[in-house]
Short mmCIF file of C-alpha atoms (C1' of nucleotides) in Angstrom, two decimals:
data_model
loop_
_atom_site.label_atom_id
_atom_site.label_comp_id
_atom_site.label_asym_id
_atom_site.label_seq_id
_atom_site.Cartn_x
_atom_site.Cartn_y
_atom_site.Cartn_z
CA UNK A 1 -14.23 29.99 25.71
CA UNK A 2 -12.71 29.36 22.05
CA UNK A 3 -9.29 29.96 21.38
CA UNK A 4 -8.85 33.13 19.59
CA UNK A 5 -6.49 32.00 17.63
CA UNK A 6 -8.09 30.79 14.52
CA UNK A 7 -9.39 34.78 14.53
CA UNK A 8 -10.65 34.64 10.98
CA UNK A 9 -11.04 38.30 10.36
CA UNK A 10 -14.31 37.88 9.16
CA UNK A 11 -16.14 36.17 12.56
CA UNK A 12 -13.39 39.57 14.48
CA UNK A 13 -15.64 41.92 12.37
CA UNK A 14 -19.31 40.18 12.47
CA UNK A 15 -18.65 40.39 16.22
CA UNK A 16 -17.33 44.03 16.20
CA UNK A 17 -20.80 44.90 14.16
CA UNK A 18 -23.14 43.17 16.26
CA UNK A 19 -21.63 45.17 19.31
CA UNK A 20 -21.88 47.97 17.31
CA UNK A 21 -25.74 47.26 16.45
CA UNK A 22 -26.35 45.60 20.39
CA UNK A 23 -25.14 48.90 21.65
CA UNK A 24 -27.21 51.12 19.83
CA UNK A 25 -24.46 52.68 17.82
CA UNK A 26 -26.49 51.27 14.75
CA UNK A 27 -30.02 51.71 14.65
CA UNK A 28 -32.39 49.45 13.70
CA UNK A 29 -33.00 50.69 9.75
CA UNK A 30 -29.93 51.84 9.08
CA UNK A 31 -27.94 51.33 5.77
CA UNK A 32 -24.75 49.74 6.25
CA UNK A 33 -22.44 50.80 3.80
CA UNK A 34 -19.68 48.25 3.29
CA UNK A 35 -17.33 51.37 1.98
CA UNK A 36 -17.86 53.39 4.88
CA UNK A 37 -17.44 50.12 7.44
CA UNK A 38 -14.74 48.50 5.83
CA UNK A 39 -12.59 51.95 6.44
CA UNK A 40 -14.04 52.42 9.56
CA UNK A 41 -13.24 49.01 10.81
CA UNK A 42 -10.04 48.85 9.05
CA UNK A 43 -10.56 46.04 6.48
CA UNK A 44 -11.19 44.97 3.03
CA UNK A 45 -14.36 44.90 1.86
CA UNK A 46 -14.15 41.13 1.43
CA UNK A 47 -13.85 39.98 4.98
CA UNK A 48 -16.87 43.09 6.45
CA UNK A 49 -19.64 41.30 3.27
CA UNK A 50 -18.78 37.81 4.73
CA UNK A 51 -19.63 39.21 8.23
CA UNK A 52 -22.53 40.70 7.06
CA UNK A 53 -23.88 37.76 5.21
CA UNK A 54 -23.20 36.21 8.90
CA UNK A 55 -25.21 39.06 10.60
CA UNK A 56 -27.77 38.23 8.24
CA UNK A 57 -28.34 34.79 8.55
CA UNK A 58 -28.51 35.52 11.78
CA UNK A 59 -31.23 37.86 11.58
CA UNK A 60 -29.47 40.72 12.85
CA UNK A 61 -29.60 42.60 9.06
CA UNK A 62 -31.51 42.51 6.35
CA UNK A 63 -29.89 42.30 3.08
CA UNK A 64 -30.82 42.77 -0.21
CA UNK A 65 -29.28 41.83 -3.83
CA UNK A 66 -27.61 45.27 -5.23
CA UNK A 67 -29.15 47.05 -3.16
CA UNK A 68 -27.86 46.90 0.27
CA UNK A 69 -27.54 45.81 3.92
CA UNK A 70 -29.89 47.19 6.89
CA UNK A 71 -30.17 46.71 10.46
CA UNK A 72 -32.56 44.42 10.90
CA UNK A 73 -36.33 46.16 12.02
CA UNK A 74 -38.26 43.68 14.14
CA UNK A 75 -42.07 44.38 14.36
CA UNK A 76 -44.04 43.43 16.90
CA UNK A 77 -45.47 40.03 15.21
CA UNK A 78 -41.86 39.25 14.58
CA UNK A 79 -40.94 39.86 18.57
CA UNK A 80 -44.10 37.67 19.45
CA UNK A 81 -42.77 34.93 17.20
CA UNK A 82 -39.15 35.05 19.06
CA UNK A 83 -40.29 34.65 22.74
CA UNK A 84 -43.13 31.97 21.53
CA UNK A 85 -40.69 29.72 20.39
CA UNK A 86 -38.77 30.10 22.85
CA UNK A 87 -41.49 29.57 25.63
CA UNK A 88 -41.64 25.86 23.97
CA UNK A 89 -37.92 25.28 23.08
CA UNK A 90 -35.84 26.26 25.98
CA UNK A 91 -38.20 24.71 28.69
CA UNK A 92 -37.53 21.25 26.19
CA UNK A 93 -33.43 22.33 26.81
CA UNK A 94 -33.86 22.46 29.95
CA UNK A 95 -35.65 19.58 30.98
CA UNK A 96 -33.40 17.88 28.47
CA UNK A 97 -30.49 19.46 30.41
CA UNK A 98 -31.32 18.93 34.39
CA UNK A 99 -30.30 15.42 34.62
CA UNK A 100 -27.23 15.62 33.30
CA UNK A 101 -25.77 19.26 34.99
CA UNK A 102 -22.67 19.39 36.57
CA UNK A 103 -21.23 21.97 39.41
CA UNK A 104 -19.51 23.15 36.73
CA UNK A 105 -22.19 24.36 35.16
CA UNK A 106 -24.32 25.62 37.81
CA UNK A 107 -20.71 28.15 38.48
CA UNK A 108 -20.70 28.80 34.70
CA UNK A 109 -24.07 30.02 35.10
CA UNK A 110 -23.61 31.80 38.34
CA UNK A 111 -20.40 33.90 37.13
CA UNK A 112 -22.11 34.81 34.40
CA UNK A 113 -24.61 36.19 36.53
CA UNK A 114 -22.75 38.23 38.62
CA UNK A 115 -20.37 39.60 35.95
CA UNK A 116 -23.95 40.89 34.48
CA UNK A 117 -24.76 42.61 37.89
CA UNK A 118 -22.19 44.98 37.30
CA UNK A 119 -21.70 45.48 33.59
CA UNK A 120 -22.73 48.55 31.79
CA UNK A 121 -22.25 47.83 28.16
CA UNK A 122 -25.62 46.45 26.24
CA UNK A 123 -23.78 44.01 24.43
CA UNK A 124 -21.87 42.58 27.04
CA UNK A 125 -25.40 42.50 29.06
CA UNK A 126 -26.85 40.13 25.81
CA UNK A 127 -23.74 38.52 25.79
CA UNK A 128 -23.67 37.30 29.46
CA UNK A 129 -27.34 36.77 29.34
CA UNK A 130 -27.01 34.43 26.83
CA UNK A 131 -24.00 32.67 28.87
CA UNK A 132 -26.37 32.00 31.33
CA UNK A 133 -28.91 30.80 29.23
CA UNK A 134 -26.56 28.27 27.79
CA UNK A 135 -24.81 27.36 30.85
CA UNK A 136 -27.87 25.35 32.14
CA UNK A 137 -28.56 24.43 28.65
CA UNK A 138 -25.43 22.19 27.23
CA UNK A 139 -25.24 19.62 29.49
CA UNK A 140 -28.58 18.21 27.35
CA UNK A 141 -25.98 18.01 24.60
CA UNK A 142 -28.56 18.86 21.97
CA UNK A 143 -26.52 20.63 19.48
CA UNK A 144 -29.26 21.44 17.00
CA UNK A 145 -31.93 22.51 19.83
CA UNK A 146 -29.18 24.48 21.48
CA UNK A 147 -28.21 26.05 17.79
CA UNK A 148 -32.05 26.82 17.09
CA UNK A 149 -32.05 28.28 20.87
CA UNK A 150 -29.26 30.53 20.48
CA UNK A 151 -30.28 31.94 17.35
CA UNK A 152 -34.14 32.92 18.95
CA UNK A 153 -31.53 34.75 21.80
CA UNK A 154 -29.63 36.65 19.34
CA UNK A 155 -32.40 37.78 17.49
CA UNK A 156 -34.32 38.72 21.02
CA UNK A 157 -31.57 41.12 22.16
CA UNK A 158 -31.85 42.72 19.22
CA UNK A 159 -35.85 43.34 20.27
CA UNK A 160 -34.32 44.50 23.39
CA UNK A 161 -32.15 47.21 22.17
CA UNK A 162 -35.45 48.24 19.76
CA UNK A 163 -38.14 48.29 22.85
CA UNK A 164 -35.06 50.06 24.89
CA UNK A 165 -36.13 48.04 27.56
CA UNK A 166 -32.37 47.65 28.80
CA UNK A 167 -32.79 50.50 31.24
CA UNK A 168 -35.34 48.74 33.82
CA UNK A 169 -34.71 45.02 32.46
CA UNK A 170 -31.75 43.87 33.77
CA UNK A 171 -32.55 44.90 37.53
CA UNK A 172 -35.59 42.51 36.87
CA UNK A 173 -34.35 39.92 34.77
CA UNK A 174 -31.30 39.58 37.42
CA UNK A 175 -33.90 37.87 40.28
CA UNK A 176 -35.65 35.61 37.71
CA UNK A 177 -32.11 34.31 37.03
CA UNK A 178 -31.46 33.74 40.17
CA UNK A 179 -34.38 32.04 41.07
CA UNK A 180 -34.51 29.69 38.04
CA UNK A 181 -30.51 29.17 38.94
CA UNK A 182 -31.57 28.17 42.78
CA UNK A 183 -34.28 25.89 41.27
CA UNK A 184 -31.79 24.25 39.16
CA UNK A 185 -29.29 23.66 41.94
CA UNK A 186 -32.09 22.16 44.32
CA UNK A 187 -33.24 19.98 41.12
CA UNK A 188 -36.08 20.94 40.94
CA UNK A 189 -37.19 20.64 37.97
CA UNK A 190 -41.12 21.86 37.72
CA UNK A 191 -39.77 24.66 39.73
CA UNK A 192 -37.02 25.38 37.05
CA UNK A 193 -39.21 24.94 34.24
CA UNK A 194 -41.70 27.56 35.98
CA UNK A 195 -38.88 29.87 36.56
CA UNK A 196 -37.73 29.80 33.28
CA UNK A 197 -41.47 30.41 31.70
CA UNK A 198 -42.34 33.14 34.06
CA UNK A 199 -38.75 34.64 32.74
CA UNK A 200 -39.77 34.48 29.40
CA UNK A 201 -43.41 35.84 29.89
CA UNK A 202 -41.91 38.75 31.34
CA UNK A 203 -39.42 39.36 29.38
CA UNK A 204 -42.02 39.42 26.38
CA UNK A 205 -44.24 41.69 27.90
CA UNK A 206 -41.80 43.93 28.86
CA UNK A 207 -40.45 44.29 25.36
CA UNK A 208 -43.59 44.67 24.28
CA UNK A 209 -44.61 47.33 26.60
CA UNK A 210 -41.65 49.08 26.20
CA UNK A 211 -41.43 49.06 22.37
CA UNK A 212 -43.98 51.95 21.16
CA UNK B 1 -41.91 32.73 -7.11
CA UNK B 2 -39.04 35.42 -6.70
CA UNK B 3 -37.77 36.98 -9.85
CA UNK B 4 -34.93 35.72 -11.42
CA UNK B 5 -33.29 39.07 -12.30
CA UNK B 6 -31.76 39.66 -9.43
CA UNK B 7 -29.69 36.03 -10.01
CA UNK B 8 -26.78 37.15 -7.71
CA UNK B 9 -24.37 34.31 -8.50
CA UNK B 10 -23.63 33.62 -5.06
CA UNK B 11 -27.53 32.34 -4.49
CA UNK B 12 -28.07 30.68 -7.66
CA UNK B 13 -24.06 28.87 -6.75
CA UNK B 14 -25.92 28.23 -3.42
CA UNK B 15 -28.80 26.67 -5.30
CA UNK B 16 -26.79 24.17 -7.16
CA UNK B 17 -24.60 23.40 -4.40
CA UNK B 18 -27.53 22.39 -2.35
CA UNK B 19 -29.17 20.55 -5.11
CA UNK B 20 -25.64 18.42 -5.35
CA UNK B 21 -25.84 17.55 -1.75
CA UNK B 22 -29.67 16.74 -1.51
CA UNK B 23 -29.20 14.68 -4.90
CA UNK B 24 -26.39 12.79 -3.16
CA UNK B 25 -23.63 13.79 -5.69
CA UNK B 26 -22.07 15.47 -2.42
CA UNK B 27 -22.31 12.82 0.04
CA UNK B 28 -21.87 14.33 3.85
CA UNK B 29 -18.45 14.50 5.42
CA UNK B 30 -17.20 15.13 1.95
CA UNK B 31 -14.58 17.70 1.96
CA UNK B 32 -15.77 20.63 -0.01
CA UNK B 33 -12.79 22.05 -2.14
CA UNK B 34 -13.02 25.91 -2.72
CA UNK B 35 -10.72 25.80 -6.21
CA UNK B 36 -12.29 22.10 -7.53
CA UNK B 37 -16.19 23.22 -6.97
CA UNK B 38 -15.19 26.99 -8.22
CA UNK B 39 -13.73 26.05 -11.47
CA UNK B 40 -16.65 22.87 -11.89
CA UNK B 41 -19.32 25.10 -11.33
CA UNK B 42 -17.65 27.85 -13.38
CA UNK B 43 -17.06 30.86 -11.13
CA UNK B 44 -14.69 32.41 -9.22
CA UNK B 45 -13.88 31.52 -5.44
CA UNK B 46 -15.58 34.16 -4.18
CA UNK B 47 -19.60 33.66 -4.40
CA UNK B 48 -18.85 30.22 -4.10
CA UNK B 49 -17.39 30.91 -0.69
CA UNK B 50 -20.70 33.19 -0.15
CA UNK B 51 -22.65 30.42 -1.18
CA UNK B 52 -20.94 27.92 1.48
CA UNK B 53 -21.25 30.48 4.45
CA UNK B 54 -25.02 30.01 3.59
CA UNK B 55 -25.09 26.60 3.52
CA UNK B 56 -23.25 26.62 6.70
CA UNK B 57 -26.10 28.85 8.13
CA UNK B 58 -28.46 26.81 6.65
CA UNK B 59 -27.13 23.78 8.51
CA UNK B 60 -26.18 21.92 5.23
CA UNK B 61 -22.45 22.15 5.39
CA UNK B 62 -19.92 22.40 8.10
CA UNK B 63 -17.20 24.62 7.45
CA UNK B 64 -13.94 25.38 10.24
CA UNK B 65 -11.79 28.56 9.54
CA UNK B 66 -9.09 27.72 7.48
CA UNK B 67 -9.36 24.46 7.43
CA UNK B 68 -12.70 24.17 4.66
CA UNK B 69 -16.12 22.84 4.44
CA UNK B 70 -17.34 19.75 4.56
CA UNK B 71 -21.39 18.35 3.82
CA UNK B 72 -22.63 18.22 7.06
CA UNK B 73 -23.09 15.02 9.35
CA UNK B 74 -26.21 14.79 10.96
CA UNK B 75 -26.40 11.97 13.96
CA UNK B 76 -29.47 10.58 15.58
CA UNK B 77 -29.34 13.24 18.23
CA UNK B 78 -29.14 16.06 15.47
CA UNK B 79 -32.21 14.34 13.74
CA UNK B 80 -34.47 13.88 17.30
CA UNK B 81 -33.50 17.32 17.79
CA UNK B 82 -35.00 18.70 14.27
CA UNK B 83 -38.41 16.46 14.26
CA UNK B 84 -38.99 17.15 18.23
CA UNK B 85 -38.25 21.12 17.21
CA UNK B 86 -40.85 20.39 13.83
CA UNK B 87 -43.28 18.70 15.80
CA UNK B 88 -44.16 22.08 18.43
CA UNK B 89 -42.97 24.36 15.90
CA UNK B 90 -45.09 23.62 12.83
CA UNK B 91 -48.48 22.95 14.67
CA UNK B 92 -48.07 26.30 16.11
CA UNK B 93 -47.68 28.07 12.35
CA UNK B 94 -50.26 25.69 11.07
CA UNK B 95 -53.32 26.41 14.02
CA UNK B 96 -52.72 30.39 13.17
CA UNK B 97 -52.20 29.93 9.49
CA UNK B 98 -56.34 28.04 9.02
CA UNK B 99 -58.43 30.97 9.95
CA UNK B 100 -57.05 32.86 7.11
CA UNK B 101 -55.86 29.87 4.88
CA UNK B 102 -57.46 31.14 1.10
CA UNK B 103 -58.31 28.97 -1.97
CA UNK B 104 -55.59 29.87 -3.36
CA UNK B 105 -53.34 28.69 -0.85
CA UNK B 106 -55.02 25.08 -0.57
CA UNK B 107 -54.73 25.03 -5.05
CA UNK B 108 -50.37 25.98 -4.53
CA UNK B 109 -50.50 23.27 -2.09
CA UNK B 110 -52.15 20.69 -3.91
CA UNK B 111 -50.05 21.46 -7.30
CA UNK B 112 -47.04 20.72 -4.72
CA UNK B 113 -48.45 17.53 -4.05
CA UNK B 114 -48.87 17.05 -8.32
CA UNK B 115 -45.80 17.73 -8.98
CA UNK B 116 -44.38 15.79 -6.14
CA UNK B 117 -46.13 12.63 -7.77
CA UNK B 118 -44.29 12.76 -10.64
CA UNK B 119 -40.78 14.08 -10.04
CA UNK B 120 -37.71 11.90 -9.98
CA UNK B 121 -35.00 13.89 -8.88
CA UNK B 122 -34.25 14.34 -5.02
CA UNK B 123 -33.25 17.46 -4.64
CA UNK B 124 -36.99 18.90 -6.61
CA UNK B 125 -38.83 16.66 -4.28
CA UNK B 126 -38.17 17.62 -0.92
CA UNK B 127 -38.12 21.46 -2.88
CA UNK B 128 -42.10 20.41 -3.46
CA UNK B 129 -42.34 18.98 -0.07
CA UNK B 130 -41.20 22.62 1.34
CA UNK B 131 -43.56 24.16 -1.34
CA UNK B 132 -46.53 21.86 0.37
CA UNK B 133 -45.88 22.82 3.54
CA UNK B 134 -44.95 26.26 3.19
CA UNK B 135 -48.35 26.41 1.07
CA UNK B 136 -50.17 25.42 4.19
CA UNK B 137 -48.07 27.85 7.27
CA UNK B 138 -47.78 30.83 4.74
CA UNK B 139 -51.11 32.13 5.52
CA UNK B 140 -50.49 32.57 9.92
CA UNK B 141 -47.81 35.33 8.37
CA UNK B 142 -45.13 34.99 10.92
CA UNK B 143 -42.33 35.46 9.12
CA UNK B 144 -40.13 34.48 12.40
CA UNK B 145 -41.65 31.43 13.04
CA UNK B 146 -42.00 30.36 9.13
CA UNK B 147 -37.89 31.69 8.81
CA UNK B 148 -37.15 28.90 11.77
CA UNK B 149 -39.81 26.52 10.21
CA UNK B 150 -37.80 26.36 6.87
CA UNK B 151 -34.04 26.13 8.12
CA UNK B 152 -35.46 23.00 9.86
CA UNK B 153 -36.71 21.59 6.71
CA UNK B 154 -34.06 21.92 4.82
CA UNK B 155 -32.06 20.24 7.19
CA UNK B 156 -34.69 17.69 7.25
CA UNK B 157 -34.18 16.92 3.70
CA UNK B 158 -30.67 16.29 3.84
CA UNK B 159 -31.48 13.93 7.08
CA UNK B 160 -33.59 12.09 4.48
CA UNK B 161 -30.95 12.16 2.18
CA UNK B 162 -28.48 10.49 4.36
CA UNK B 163 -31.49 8.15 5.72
CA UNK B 164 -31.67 6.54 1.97
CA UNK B 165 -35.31 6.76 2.93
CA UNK B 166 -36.33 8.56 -0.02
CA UNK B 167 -36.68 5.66 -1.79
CA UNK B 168 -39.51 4.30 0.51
CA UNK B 169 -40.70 7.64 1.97
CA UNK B 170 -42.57 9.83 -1.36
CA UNK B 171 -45.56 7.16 -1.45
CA UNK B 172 -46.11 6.92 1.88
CA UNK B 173 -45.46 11.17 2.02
CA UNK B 174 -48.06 11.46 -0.65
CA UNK B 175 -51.20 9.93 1.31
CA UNK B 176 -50.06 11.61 4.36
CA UNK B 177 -49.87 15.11 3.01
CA UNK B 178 -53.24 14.10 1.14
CA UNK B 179 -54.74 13.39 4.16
CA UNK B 180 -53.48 16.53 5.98
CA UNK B 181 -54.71 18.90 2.83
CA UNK B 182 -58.20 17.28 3.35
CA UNK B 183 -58.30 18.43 6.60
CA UNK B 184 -57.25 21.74 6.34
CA UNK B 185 -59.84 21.91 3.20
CA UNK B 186 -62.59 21.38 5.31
CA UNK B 187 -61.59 23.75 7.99
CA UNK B 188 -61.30 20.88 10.37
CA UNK B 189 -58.76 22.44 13.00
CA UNK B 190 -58.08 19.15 14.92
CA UNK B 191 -57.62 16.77 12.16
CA UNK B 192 -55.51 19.18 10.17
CA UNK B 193 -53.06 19.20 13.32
CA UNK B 194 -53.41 15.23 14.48
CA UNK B 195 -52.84 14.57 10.30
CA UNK B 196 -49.56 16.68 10.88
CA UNK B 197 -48.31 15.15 13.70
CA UNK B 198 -48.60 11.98 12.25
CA UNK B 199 -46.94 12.73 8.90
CA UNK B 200 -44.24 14.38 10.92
CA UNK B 201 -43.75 11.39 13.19
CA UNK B 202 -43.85 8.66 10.65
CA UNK B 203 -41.11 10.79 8.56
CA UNK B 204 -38.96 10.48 11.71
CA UNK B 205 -39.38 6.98 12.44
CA UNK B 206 -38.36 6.13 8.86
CA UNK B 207 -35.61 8.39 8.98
CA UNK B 208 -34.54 6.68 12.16
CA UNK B 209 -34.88 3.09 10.92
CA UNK B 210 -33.06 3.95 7.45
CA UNK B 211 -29.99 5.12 8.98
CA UNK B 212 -27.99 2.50 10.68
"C1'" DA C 1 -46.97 70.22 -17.92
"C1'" DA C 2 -46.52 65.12 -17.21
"C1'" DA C 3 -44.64 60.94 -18.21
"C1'" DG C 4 -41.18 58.19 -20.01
"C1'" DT C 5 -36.44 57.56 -21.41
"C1'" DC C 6 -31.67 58.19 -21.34
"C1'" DG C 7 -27.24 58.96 -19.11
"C1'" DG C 8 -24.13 59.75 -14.98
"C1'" DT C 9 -22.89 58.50 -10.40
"C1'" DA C 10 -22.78 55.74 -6.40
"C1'" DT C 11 -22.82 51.19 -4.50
"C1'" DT C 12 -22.76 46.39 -4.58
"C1'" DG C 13 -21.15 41.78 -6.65
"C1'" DG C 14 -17.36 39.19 -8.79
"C1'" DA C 15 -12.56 38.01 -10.51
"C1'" DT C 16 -7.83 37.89 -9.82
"C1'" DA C 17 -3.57 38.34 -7.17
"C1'" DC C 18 -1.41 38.05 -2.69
"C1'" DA C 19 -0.81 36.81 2.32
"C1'" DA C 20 -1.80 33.83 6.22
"C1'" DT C 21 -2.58 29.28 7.91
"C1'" DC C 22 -2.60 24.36 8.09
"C1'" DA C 23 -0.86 19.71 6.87
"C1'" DT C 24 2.65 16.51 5.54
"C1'" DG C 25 7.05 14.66 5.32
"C1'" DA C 26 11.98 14.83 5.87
"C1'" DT C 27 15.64 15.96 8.92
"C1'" DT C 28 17.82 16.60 13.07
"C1'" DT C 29 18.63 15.67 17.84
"C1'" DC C 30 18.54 13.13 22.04
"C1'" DG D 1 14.90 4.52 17.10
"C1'" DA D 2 11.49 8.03 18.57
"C1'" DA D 3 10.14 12.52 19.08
"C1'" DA D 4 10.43 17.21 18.07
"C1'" DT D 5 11.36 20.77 14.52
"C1'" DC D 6 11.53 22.85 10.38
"C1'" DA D 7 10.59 23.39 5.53
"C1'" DT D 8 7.68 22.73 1.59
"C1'" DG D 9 3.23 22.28 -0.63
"C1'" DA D 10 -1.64 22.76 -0.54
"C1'" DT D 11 -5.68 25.37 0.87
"C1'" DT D 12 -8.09 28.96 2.86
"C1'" DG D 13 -8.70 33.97 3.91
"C1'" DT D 14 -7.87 38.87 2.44
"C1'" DA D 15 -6.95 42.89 -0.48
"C1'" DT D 16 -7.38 45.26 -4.72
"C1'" DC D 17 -9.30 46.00 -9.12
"C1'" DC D 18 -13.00 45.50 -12.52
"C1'" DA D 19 -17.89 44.63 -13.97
"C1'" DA D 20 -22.84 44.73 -13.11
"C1'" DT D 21 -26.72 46.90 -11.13
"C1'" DA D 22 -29.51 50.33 -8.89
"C1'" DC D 23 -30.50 55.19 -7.82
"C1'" DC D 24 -31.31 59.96 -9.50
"C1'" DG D 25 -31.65 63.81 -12.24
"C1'" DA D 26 -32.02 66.07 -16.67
"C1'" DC D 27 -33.90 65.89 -21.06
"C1'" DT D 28 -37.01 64.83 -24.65
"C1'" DT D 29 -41.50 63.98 -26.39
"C1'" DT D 30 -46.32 64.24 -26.56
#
DNA sequence: AAAGTCGGTATTGGATACAATCATGATTTC
DNA sequence: GAAATCATGATTGTATCCAATACCGACTTT
């Protein structure tokens, strides 16, 4: 999608540690040392604190003067908060989006779709997911919606790799694409908008379930 | 509010950079210079370029690897974006924030609205208006929600800012939020949320009619 | 013995020096 | 003469070193 060549070191590493964090390899809680991940990732210490400030504005970490960074720990309240404002934000995308969708973008969509039916990795899974997400989201062209959106979606497959939920979900969530994708291509748009709420819904609840 | 002590430059650098842009001193598509703002605001590159990556989360400035940062431009679309997003958003954290709104929250909102009356400089006032509203969502507790709540505001404020509507907008501001504290003061639910929509709608129109 | 204080160590934040990248203008080539 | 190329200057990003702060244990004092 964007050229790798303006590979600031500093967005290389952010997305090296949210893989790291999307995969489980860092729990939810867990110090980050910048020491012990600037050697491990082979940089400065400079470049890994930018990233984390990144990861934190994000919502991935939590960060605290002197003291330190953490994997971000999402409670339940906090999870609840994520997928309700989503519920009213990306229905608003979508709507906003229908109109104006292009082949293009329904195949965007699609390949992302069924690159996620057979990848393995969790944060390839998020990554995809979000591809799709986004896919039938641009064409509304509503860069700060679409910015708001996509941090809610970052912040929700973190709550996915806390409730563990990967294991059944994508099976699951694969069909609800699908269907909300073959709603958008017939343009139907109450049927889209449906699609897209039940996905949510169920996606909630199953993080919730899931969590403890 | 937070303690002082922990004044790690790169926030309190942050601070001042946002008051600059919000006071207009920094007007947007201004290119931000790393070595002229470093050495005027007497520190070293480095927190300053914390403090920009934080702006640039925030929304506030745009900044392109290698290339620098710039005070953000917001168009029309940007702005109908952040008032439609306001406008589900902060119902929601107000209708769960009433049942357990205290005295003491209603008194920090009102001393807001004081203050507000009599302050001058741009950059405090839409600080108060945050303080007023914040006052009023605190109390719901969902720190997601009030986290998404607050980026939008302060992106609001420098859509004011580049409106020129602040000249027009405190005095009409002040009766709204009036109104809206009444309601929430005597528990009335509806009028509370109509008195919000309204303030939030009339905020958007004059944003909208200031601009071009 | 308990609580508070003082010092040492570990870890983060900041300053300076260096490398990588971009922009601008002159120069060369067709 | 126009376009492409290269070199030079300006600006950002990165590495290394130093300072500030927090954590932790021993010690003193009551």
């Amino acid at each position: 999608m964007i050229s790798d060549t303006n590979k600031t070191q500093s967005e290389t590493i952010a997305v090296r540690i949210r893989t790291l964090i999307l995969n489980g390899a860092l729990r939810p809680g867990q110090p980050l040392r910048q020491e012990a991940l600037s050697e491990q990732l082979s940089v400065s210490r400079t470049p890994l604190r930018h990233a984390l400030q990144s990861l934190a504005e994000e919502g991935l970490v939590e960060t605290i003067g002197y003291k330190g960074a953490r994997v971000a720990e999402l409670d339940r309240g906090m999870v609840d908060d994520l997928f309700e404002m989503r519920l009213v934000l990306e229905p608003l995308a979508l709507r906003s989006a229908l109109p104006q969708i292009t082949k293009l973008d329904l195949a965007r969509a699609e390949m992302a779709l069924d690159a996620a039916d057979s990848e393995e990795e969790l944060s390839r899974l998020s990554a995809l997911n979000w591809d799709f997400h986004h896919a039938l989201y641009r064409p509304s062209n509503r860069q700060m919606l679409l910015r708001t959106i996509e941090q809610l979606n970052k912040a929700s497959a973190l709550a996915e790799v806390i409730a563990s939920s990967i294991v059944v979900r994508p099976k699951k969530s694969a069909s609800e694409h699908r269907k909300l994708l073959q709603a958008c291509r017939n343009g139907d748009e109450a049927g889209a908008i449906a699609a897209l709420g039940e996905h949510l819904q169920l996606a909630h609840h199953d993080i919730r379930t899931g969590k403890d």
